[in-house]
Amino acid sequence: MSDLKDIDINNFGPKIESIIKEAFKTCVVQSEKSCQRNYIPAVVMAVLIFNALVYIGNKLGRNFLIKL
């Protein structure tokens, strides 16, 4: 496994945004049930990734996040 300092935190923001946008796009096109099938995993993924970033930030210390 790579060192925590090698992880590019800035890379995750656009990915989270695109996952959520994709979920909303399908909501407009599809029925409510399929919307829920797509939307819920997207939100769960976003929350998990956010929590991972917070965890990594706490591991590396607050100074690391301020540098970004």
mmCIF file of C-alpha atoms in Angstrom, residues 9 36 45 47 53 59:
data_model
loop_
_atom_site.group_PDB
_atom_site.id
_atom_site.type_symbol
_atom_site.label_atom_id
_atom_site.label_comp_id
_atom_site.label_asym_id
_atom_site.label_seq_id
_atom_site.Cartn_x
_atom_site.Cartn_y
_atom_site.Cartn_z
ATOM 1 C CA ILE A 9 -6.814 14.460 -1.971
ATOM 2 C CA GLN A 36 -33.634 5.811 -5.697
ATOM 3 C CA MET A 45 -20.180 6.679 -1.884
ATOM 4 C CA VAL A 47 -20.177 10.118 2.364
ATOM 5 C CA LEU A 53 -10.609 12.195 3.384
ATOM 6 C CA LYS A 59 -3.829 11.068 10.276
#
